[in-house]
CSV table of N, CA and C in Angstrom, one decimal:
chain,number,residue,atom,x,y,z
D,456,MET,N,59.1,254.6,-148.5
D,456,MET,CA,59.0,253.6,-148.6
D,456,MET,C,58.6,252.5,-147.6
D,457,THR,N,57.9,251.7,-148.3
D,457,THR,CA,57.6,250.6,-147.0
D,457,THR,C,58.5,249.4,-146.8
D,458,SER,N,58.4,248.3,-145.9
D,458,SER,CA,58.9,247.5,-145.9
D,458,SER,C,59.0,246.4,-147.2
D,459,LEU,N,58.1,246.4,-147.8
D,459,LEU,CA,57.8,245.8,-149.1
D,459,LEU,C,59.1,246.2,-149.9
D,460,GLU,N,58.9,247.1,-149.9
D,460,GLU,CA,60.0,247.8,-151.2
D,460,GLU,C,61.1,247.9,-150.8
D,461,TYR,N,61.6,248.1,-149.4
D,461,TYR,CA,62.9,247.7,-149.3
D,461,TYR,C,63.7,246.4,-149.5
D,462,MET,N,62.7,245.2,-148.8
D,462,MET,CA,62.7,244.1,-149.4
D,462,MET,C,63.0,243.6,-151.1
D,463,GLN,N,62.6,244.4,-151.8
D,463,GLN,CA,62.5,244.2,-153.7
D,463,GLN,C,63.7,245.0,-153.7
D,464,ARG,N,64.1,245.6,-152.8
D,464,ARG,CA,65.8,246.5,-153.2
D,464,ARG,C,66.4,244.8,-152.5
D,465,ALA,N,66.6,244.6,-151.4
D,465,ALA,CA,67.7,243.4,-151.2
D,465,ALA,C,67.2,242.7,-152.0
D,466,LEU,N,66.4,242.4,-152.7
D,466,LEU,CA,66.1,241.0,-153.9
D,466,LEU,C,67.4,241.8,-154.9
D,467,GLU,N,66.8,242.8,-155.3
D,467,GLU,CA,67.7,243.4,-157.0
D,467,GLU,C,69.1,243.2,-156.0
D,468,LEU,N,69.4,243.5,-155.3
D,468,LEU,CA,70.5,243.5,-154.9
D,468,LEU,C,71.3,242.2,-154.8
D,469,ALA,N,70.3,240.9,-154.4
D,469,ALA,CA,70.8,239.3,-154.4
D,469,ALA,C,70.8,239.2,-155.9
D,470,ARG,N,70.2,239.7,-156.8
D,470,ARG,CA,70.4,239.2,-158.3
D,470,ARG,C,71.3,239.7,-159.1
D,471,GLN,N,72.3,240.9,-158.3
D,471,GLN,CA,73.1,241.4,-158.6
D,471,GLN,C,74.1,240.6,-158.5
D,472,ALA,N,74.1,239.7,-156.9
D,472,ALA,CA,75.4,238.9,-156.8
D,472,ALA,C,75.3,237.4,-157.6
D,473,ALA,N,74.2,237.1,-157.8
D,473,ALA,CA,74.3,236.3,-159.1
D,473,ALA,C,75.0,236.4,-160.0
D,474,ALA,N,74.9,237.7,-160.7
D,474,ALA,CA,75.2,238.2,-161.9
D,474,ALA,C,76.5,238.0,-161.7
D,475,ARG,N,77.2,238.3,-160.8
D,475,ARG,CA,78.6,237.9,-160.3
D,475,ARG,C,78.9,236.4,-159.5
D,476,ASP,N,78.0,235.6,-159.8
D,476,ASP,CA,78.4,234.0,-159.2
D,476,ASP,C,78.3,234.1,-158.2
D,477,GLU,N,78.1,234.9,-157.0
D,477,GLU,CA,78.0,235.0,-155.7
D,477,GLU,C,77.0,234.3,-155.6
D,478,VAL,N,77.0,233.9,-153.9
D,478,VAL,CA,75.3,233.0,-153.8
D,478,VAL,C,74.5,234.7,-153.6
D,479,PRO,N,73.5,234.6,-154.0
D,479,PRO,CA,72.3,235.5,-154.2
D,479,PRO,C,71.8,235.5,-153.3
D,480,ILE,N,72.7,236.8,-152.4
D,480,ILE,CA,71.8,237.1,-151.0
D,480,ILE,C,72.3,238.9,-150.5
D,481,GLY,N,70.8,239.5,-150.8
D,481,GLY,CA,71.0,241.3,-150.7
D,481,GLY,C,70.6,241.5,-149.6
D,482,CYS,N,71.0,242.9,-149.0
D,482,CYS,CA,70.5,243.5,-147.6
D,482,CYS,C,70.9,244.7,-147.8
D,483,VAL,N,69.7,245.7,-147.6
D,483,VAL,CA,69.6,246.9,-147.0
D,483,VAL,C,70.0,247.4,-145.7
D,484,ILE,N,70.3,248.4,-145.1
D,484,ILE,CA,70.0,248.6,-144.0
D,484,ILE,C,69.1,250.1,-143.8
D,485,VAL,N,68.1,250.6,-143.1
D,485,VAL,CA,67.3,251.7,-143.4
D,485,VAL,C,67.3,252.8,-141.6
D,486,ASP,N,67.2,253.6,-142.2
D,486,ASP,CA,66.9,254.3,-141.3
D,486,ASP,C,65.3,254.5,-141.2
D,487,PRO,N,64.3,253.9,-140.1
D,487,PRO,CA,62.8,254.3,-140.5
D,487,PRO,C,62.4,255.9,-140.4
D,488,ALA,N,63.1,256.5,-139.3
D,488,ALA,CA,62.6,257.9,-138.8
D,488,ALA,C,62.9,258.5,-140.0
D,489,ASN,N,64.1,258.4,-140.7
D,489,ASN,CA,63.8,259.4,-142.4
D,489,ASN,C,63.4,258.7,-143.5
D,490,ASP,N,63.1,257.4,-143.4
D,490,ASP,CA,62.8,256.8,-144.7
D,490,ASP,C,63.9,256.5,-145.7
D,491,THR,N,65.6,256.4,-145.1
D,491,THR,CA,66.5,256.5,-146.1
D,491,THR,C,66.9,255.2,-146.0
D,492,ILE,N,67.6,254.5,-147.2
D,492,ILE,CA,68.9,253.3,-147.1
D,492,ILE,C,69.9,254.2,-146.6
D,493,ILE,N,70.3,253.7,-145.2
D,493,ILE,CA,71.4,254.1,-145.1
D,493,ILE,C,72.7,253.2,-145.7
D,494,ALA,N,72.9,251.8,-145.8
D,494,ALA,CA,73.6,251.1,-146.5
D,494,ALA,C,73.2,250.3,-147.2
D,495,GLU,N,73.6,249.3,-148.2
D,495,GLU,CA,73.3,248.4,-149.0
D,495,GLU,C,74.5,247.2,-149.1
D,496,ALA,N,74.3,246.1,-149.6
D,496,ALA,CA,75.2,245.4,-150.0
D,496,ALA,C,74.4,243.9,-150.5
D,497,TYR,N,75.3,243.0,-151.2
D,497,TYR,CA,75.3,241.7,-151.5
D,497,TYR,C,76.7,241.1,-151.4
D,498,ASN,N,76.4,239.8,-151.3
D,498,ASN,CA,77.6,238.3,-151.1
D,498,ASN,C,78.7,239.1,-151.8
D,499,LEU,N,79.8,238.9,-151.1
D,499,LEU,CA,81.4,239.4,-152.4
D,499,LEU,C,82.0,238.3,-151.8
D,500,SER,N,81.8,237.1,-150.9
D,500,SER,CA,82.9,236.4,-150.1
D,500,SER,C,83.9,235.4,-151.3
D,501,GLN,N,83.4,235.4,-152.6
D,501,GLN,CA,84.0,234.4,-153.6
D,501,GLN,C,84.4,235.4,-154.1
D,502,HIS,N,84.0,236.6,-154.9
D,502,HIS,CA,84.7,238.0,-155.6
D,502,HIS,C,86.2,238.2,-154.8
D,503,ILE,N,85.6,238.5,-153.5
D,503,ILE,CA,87.4,238.9,-152.6
D,503,ILE,C,87.5,237.9,-152.0
D,504,GLU,N,87.5,236.8,-152.2
D,504,GLU,CA,88.3,235.7,-151.4
D,504,GLU,C,88.1,236.1,-149.8
D,505,ASP,N,87.1,236.3,-149.8
D,505,ASP,CA,87.0,236.9,-148.1
D,505,ASP,C,85.5,236.2,-147.3
D,506,ALA,N,85.9,235.1,-146.7
D,506,ALA,CA,84.5,234.3,-145.9
D,506,ALA,C,83.4,235.1,-144.9
D,507,THR,N,84.2,236.3,-144.6
D,507,THR,CA,83.2,237.2,-144.0
D,507,THR,C,82.3,238.3,-144.5
D,508,ALA,N,82.8,238.2,-146.2
D,508,ALA,CA,82.3,239.1,-147.1
D,508,ALA,C,80.4,238.7,-147.0
D,509,HIS,N,79.9,238.7,-146.0
D,509,HIS,CA,78.3,238.4,-146.4
D,509,HIS,C,77.6,239.7,-146.7
D,510,ALA,N,76.5,239.7,-147.3
D,510,ALA,CA,75.6,241.2,-147.6
D,510,ALA,C,75.6,241.5,-146.1
D,511,GLU,N,75.0,241.3,-144.7
D,511,GLU,CA,74.8,241.7,-144.0
D,511,GLU,C,76.6,242.8,-143.5
D,512,ILE,N,77.1,241.4,-143.3
D,512,ILE,CA,78.3,242.7,-142.8
D,512,ILE,C,79.1,243.2,-143.6
D,513,LYS,N,79.1,243.2,-144.8
D,513,LYS,CA,79.2,244.6,-145.7
D,513,LYS,C,78.2,245.1,-145.4
D,514,ALA,N,76.9,245.6,-145.2
D,514,ALA,CA,76.0,246.4,-145.2
D,514,ALA,C,76.3,247.1,-143.7
D,515,ILE,N,76.5,246.2,-142.7
D,515,ILE,CA,76.5,246.9,-141.2
D,515,ILE,C,78.2,247.5,-141.5
D,516,GLN,N,78.8,246.7,-142.0
D,516,GLN,CA,80.6,248.1,-142.4
D,516,GLN,C,80.1,249.4,-143.1
D,517,GLU,N,79.2,249.5,-143.8
D,517,GLU,CA,79.4,250.7,-144.7
D,517,GLU,C,78.2,251.2,-143.8
D,518,ALA,N,77.1,251.0,-143.3
D,518,ALA,CA,76.4,251.9,-142.2
D,518,ALA,C,77.2,252.6,-141.1
D,519,CYS,N,78.3,251.6,-140.6
D,519,CYS,CA,78.7,252.0,-139.7
D,519,CYS,C,79.6,253.7,-140.1
D,520,ARG,N,79.7,253.2,-140.9
D,520,ARG,CA,80.9,254.2,-141.5
D,520,ARG,C,80.0,255.7,-142.1
D,521,GLN,N,79.0,254.9,-142.6
D,521,GLN,CA,77.8,256.7,-142.7
D,521,GLN,C,77.9,257.5,-141.7
D,522,THR,N,77.8,256.4,-140.7
D,522,THR,CA,76.5,257.0,-139.1
D,522,THR,C,78.0,257.3,-138.5
D,523,GLY,N,79.1,257.0,-138.5
D,523,GLY,CA,80.5,257.2,-137.5
D,523,GLY,C,80.3,256.8,-136.3
D,524,SER,N,79.4,255.2,-136.4
D,524,SER,CA,79.3,255.0,-134.7
D,524,SER,C,79.3,253.4,-135.5
D,525,ASN,N,80.0,252.3,-134.2
D,525,ASN,CA,79.5,250.8,-134.2
D,525,ASN,C,78.6,250.6,-133.9
D,526,ARG,N,77.3,251.5,-133.1
D,526,ARG,CA,76.1,251.1,-132.4
D,526,ARG,C,75.2,251.8,-134.2
D,527,LEU,N,74.2,250.9,-134.3
D,527,LEU,CA,73.2,251.3,-135.4
D,527,LEU,C,71.9,251.0,-134.5
D,528,ARG,N,71.6,251.6,-133.6
D,528,ARG,CA,70.0,251.6,-132.8
D,528,ARG,C,69.0,252.5,-133.9
D,529,GLY,N,68.2,252.2,-133.3
D,529,GLY,CA,66.8,252.5,-134.4
D,529,GLY,C,67.1,252.6,-135.6
D,530,LEU,N,68.1,251.5,-136.3
D,530,LEU,CA,68.3,251.3,-137.9
D,530,LEU,C,67.7,249.7,-138.1
D,531,ASP,N,67.0,249.7,-139.1
D,531,ASP,CA,66.2,248.4,-139.7
D,531,ASP,C,67.1,247.7,-141.0
D,532,MET,N,67.2,246.2,-140.4
D,532,MET,CA,67.9,245.7,-141.7
D,532,MET,C,66.9,244.8,-142.5
D,533,TYR,N,67.2,245.1,-143.4
D,533,TYR,CA,66.2,244.0,-144.9
D,533,TYR,C,67.3,242.9,-145.7
D,534,VAL,N,67.2,241.7,-145.5
D,534,VAL,CA,67.9,240.7,-145.9
D,534,VAL,C,67.1,239.8,-146.0
D,535,THR,N,68.0,239.0,-147.8
D,535,THR,CA,66.9,238.0,-148.5
D,535,THR,C,67.0,236.6,-147.8
D,536,LEU,N,67.7,236.4,-146.8
D,536,LEU,CA,67.8,234.9,-146.5
D,536,LEU,C,67.9,235.0,-144.9
D,537,GLU,N,67.8,234.2,-144.5
D,537,GLU,CA,67.8,234.0,-142.7
D,537,GLU,C,69.4,233.7,-142.5
D,538,PRO,N,69.7,235.0,-141.7
D,538,PRO,CA,71.4,235.3,-141.2
D,538,PRO,C,71.8,234.2,-140.6
D,539,CYS,N,72.9,233.8,-141.1
D,539,CYS,CA,73.9,232.6,-140.0
D,539,CYS,C,74.2,233.3,-139.0
D,540,THR,N,75.4,232.3,-138.7
D,540,THR,CA,75.5,232.6,-137.0
D,540,THR,C,76.4,234.0,-137.1
D,541,MET,N,77.0,234.2,-137.8
D,541,MET,CA,78.4,234.9,-137.8
D,541,MET,C,77.4,236.3,-138.0
D,542,CYS,N,76.5,236.4,-138.7
D,542,CYS,CA,75.6,237.6,-139.3
D,542,CYS,C,74.7,237.8,-138.0
D,543,ALA,N,74.1,237.0,-137.9
D,543,ALA,CA,73.3,237.1,-136.6
D,543,ALA,C,73.8,237.8,-135.3
D,544,ALA,N,75.0,237.7,-135.0
D,544,ALA,CA,76.2,237.9,-134.0
D,544,ALA,C,76.2,239.3,-134.1
D,545,ALA,N,76.8,239.8,-135.3
D,545,ALA,CA,76.9,241.4,-135.9
D,545,ALA,C,75.5,242.2,-135.7
D,546,ILE,N,74.7,241.3,-136.5
D,546,ILE,CA,73.3,242.4,-135.9
D,546,ILE,C,72.9,242.6,-134.4
D,547,SER,N,73.8,241.9,-133.8
D,547,SER,CA,73.3,241.9,-132.5
D,547,SER,C,74.1,243.2,-131.7
D,548,PHE,N,75.1,242.8,-131.8
D,548,PHE,CA,76.7,244.1,-131.9
D,548,PHE,C,76.4,245.3,-132.1
D,549,ALA,N,75.8,245.5,-133.7
D,549,ALA,CA,75.4,246.5,-134.0
D,549,ALA,C,74.1,247.5,-133.2
D,550,ARG,N,73.8,246.5,-132.8
D,550,ARG,CA,72.1,246.7,-132.2
D,550,ARG,C,71.3,247.5,-133.0
D,551,ILE,N,71.1,246.8,-133.8
D,551,ILE,CA,69.8,246.7,-134.8
D,551,ILE,C,68.7,246.5,-134.2
D,552,GLU,N,68.1,247.5,-134.8
D,552,GLU,CA,66.7,247.8,-133.9
D,552,GLU,C,65.9,246.3,-134.6
D,553,ASN,N,65.5,246.5,-136.1
D,553,ASN,CA,64.6,245.4,-136.3
D,553,ASN,C,65.3,244.6,-137.5
D,554,LEU,N,65.3,243.2,-137.5
D,554,LEU,CA,65.6,242.5,-138.3
D,554,LEU,C,64.5,241.9,-139.3
D,555,TYR,N,64.5,242.7,-140.9
D,555,TYR,CA,63.5,241.5,-141.6
D,555,TYR,C,64.5,240.5,-142.7
D,556,PHE,N,63.7,239.2,-142.4
D,556,PHE,CA,64.3,238.3,-143.6
D,556,PHE,C,63.1,238.0,-144.3
D,557,GLY,N,63.9,237.3,-145.5
D,557,GLY,CA,62.7,236.9,-146.5
D,557,GLY,C,62.4,235.1,-146.3
D,558,ALA,N,63.9,234.5,-146.7
D,558,ALA,CA,63.7,232.6,-146.7
D,558,ALA,C,64.6,232.8,-145.6
D,559,ALA,N,63.6,231.5,-144.7
D,559,ALA,CA,64.1,231.0,-143.7
D,559,ALA,C,65.5,230.2,-144.3
D,560,ASP,N,66.5,230.2,-143.6
D,560,ASP,CA,67.4,228.9,-144.2
D,560,ASP,C,67.8,227.9,-142.8
D,561,ALA,N,67.1,226.7,-143.6
D,561,ALA,CA,66.9,225.7,-142.6
D,561,ALA,C,68.8,225.1,-142.0
D,562,LYS,N,69.4,224.6,-143.1
D,562,LYS,CA,70.9,224.5,-142.7
D,562,LYS,C,71.6,225.5,-142.3
D,563,GLY,N,71.9,226.8,-142.4
D,563,GLY,CA,72.6,227.3,-142.3
D,563,GLY,C,72.4,228.6,-141.7
D,564,GLY,N,70.9,228.9,-141.2
D,564,GLY,CA,70.3,230.2,-140.2
D,564,GLY,C,70.6,229.9,-139.2
D,565,ALA,N,70.4,230.7,-138.5
D,565,ALA,CA,70.6,231.4,-136.7
D,565,ALA,C,69.7,232.0,-136.4
D,566,VAL,N,68.8,232.1,-136.5
D,566,VAL,CA,67.7,233.0,-136.1
D,566,VAL,C,66.7,232.1,-135.9
D,567,ILE,N,65.7,231.9,-136.4
D,567,ILE,CA,64.5,230.9,-135.9
D,567,ILE,C,65.0,229.5,-136.5
D,568,SER,N,66.0,228.9,-137.0
D,568,SER,CA,66.8,227.9,-136.9
D,568,SER,C,68.3,227.7,-136.6
D,569,GLY,N,68.4,226.5,-136.7
D,569,GLY,CA,69.8,226.2,-135.6
D,569,GLY,C,70.1,226.6,-134.5
D,570,VAL,N,71.1,227.5,-134.1
D,570,VAL,CA,71.4,227.9,-132.9
D,570,VAL,C,70.3,229.0,-132.5
D,571,ARG,N,69.6,229.4,-132.8
D,571,ARG,CA,68.9,230.4,-132.7
D,571,ARG,C,69.1,231.4,-131.9
D,572,PHE,N,70.3,232.2,-132.4
D,572,PHE,CA,71.1,233.0,-131.5
D,572,PHE,C,70.6,234.3,-130.5
D,573,TYR,N,69.4,234.5,-131.1
D,573,TYR,CA,68.7,235.8,-130.2
D,573,TYR,C,68.1,234.9,-129.0
D,574,GLU,N,68.0,233.8,-128.9
D,574,GLU,CA,67.4,233.1,-128.0
D,574,GLU,C,68.4,232.3,-126.4
D,575,GLN,N,69.6,232.7,-127.0
D,575,GLN,CA,70.5,232.1,-126.2
D,575,GLN,C,70.7,233.3,-125.1
D,576,PRO,N,71.2,232.8,-124.0
D,576,PRO,CA,71.3,233.7,-122.8
D,576,PRO,C,72.5,234.4,-122.7
D,577,THR,N,73.2,234.5,-123.5
D,577,THR,CA,74.5,235.2,-123.8
D,577,THR,C,74.2,236.5,-124.8
D,578,CYS,N,73.3,236.1,-125.5
D,578,CYS,CA,72.7,237.1,-126.6
D,578,CYS,C,73.1,238.6,-125.9
D,579,HIS,N,73.5,239.9,-125.9
D,579,HIS,CA,73.3,240.9,-125.3
D,579,HIS,C,72.0,242.0,-126.0
D,580,HIS,N,71.9,241.8,-127.1
D,580,HIS,CA,71.0,242.5,-127.8
D,580,HIS,C,70.1,241.5,-128.5
D,581,ARG,N,68.7,241.9,-128.6
D,581,ARG,CA,67.8,241.1,-129.7
D,581,ARG,C,67.1,242.0,-130.2
D,582,PRO,N,67.4,241.8,-131.9
D,582,PRO,CA,66.0,242.7,-132.7
D,582,PRO,C,65.3,242.0,-133.2
D,583,HIS,N,64.3,242.9,-133.1
D,583,HIS,CA,62.8,242.6,-133.3
D,583,HIS,C,63.0,241.7,-134.8
D,584,VAL,N,62.7,240.6,-134.9
D,584,VAL,CA,62.8,239.5,-135.6
D,584,VAL,C,61.3,239.5,-136.7
D,585,HIS,N,60.9,240.1,-137.9
D,585,HIS,CA,60.1,239.9,-138.9
D,585,HIS,C,60.5,239.0,-140.2
D,586,GLN,N,59.9,237.7,-139.7
D,586,GLN,CA,59.8,237.0,-141.3
D,586,GLN,C,59.3,236.7,-142.2
D,587,GLY,N,60.1,236.0,-143.8
D,587,GLY,CA,58.9,235.5,-144.4
D,587,GLY,C,58.6,236.4,-145.3
D,588,LEU,N,58.9,238.0,-145.4
D,588,LEU,CA,58.9,239.4,-146.0
D,588,LEU,C,59.4,238.8,-147.7
D,589,LEU,N,58.5,238.3,-148.8
D,589,LEU,CA,59.0,238.2,-149.9
D,589,LEU,C,59.8,236.8,-149.8
D,590,GLN,N,59.0,236.1,-148.8
D,590,GLN,CA,59.8,234.5,-149.1
D,590,GLN,C,59.7,234.1,-150.3
D,591,GLU,N,58.9,233.6,-151.1
D,591,GLU,CA,59.3,233.0,-152.4
D,591,GLU,C,59.6,233.4,-153.6
D,592,GLU,N,59.9,234.9,-153.4
D,592,GLU,CA,60.4,235.3,-154.4
D,592,GLU,C,62.1,235.2,-154.0
D,593,CYS,N,62.3,235.3,-153.0
D,593,CYS,CA,64.0,235.2,-152.1
D,593,CYS,C,64.2,233.5,-152.3
D,594,SER,N,63.4,232.8,-152.1
D,594,SER,CA,63.8,231.4,-151.9
D,594,SER,C,63.6,231.0,-153.2
D,595,ALA,N,63.1,230.9,-154.4
D,595,ALA,CA,62.9,230.9,-155.5
D,595,ALA,C,64.2,231.4,-156.1
D,596,LEU,N,65.0,232.8,-156.3
D,596,LEU,CA,66.1,233.1,-156.4
D,596,LEU,C,67.0,232.4,-156.3
D,597,LEU,N,67.3,231.9,-154.7
D,597,LEU,CA,68.5,231.1,-154.3
D,597,LEU,C,68.4,229.4,-154.8
D,598,LYS,N,67.2,228.9,-155.2
D,598,LYS,CA,67.0,227.6,-155.6
D,598,LYS,C,67.2,227.9,-156.9
D,599,GLU,N,67.1,228.8,-157.7
D,599,GLU,CA,67.8,228.6,-159.2
D,599,GLU,C,68.5,229.0,-159.3
D,600,PHE,N,69.6,229.6,-158.7
D,600,PHE,CA,71.0,230.0,-158.5
D,600,PHE,C,71.7,228.8,-158.2
D,601,PHE,N,71.2,227.6,-157.5
D,601,PHE,CA,72.1,226.6,-156.8
D,601,PHE,C,71.6,225.6,-157.7
D,602,ARG,N,70.2,225.4,-158.5
D,602,ARG,CA,69.9,224.7,-159.8
D,602,ARG,C,71.2,225.2,-160.5
D,603,GLN,N,71.4,226.0,-161.2
D,603,GLN,CA,72.2,226.3,-162.1
D,603,GLN,C,73.6,225.7,-162.1
D,604,LYS,N,74.4,225.8,-160.8
D,604,LYS,CA,75.1,225.7,-160.1
D,604,LYS,C,75.7,224.2,-160.4
D,605,ARG,N,74.4,223.1,-160.3
D,605,ARG,CA,74.6,221.9,-160.6
D,605,ARG,C,74.6,221.4,-161.6
D,606,LYS,N,74.3,222.2,-162.7
D,606,LYS,CA,74.1,221.6,-164.0
D,606,LYS,C,75.6,221.7,-164.8
């Protein structure tokens, strides 16, 4: 699969989140050496009443179970929205190799926005960041979700 196809899968997961009335964010973790998806998730914070149940956290937890390790070296993450500070830290601690995200998040993002977590001297591991993959589609899904919420 290509990077585009992985992000398309993350978008499918985000749509599943929206169908459950969750903020539509989807995430997949990929082993590029084997061209396989190791884990995938979408936001579940509302559904399971857990503030930490972001797509990235749930995917990291599943990938750790699948690999039997708390270090996910050599694996890539595709997520539809720029990670928040909590998720950026988890990505760093898990040692994700490449982070691909769709839409930037000026309010809550922590990679290219806000605290810019990976630029901090206390950050132990910095993934290679690739922004803007299917940005318009990712952004449109979020905007439509919140437009419907306001009605």
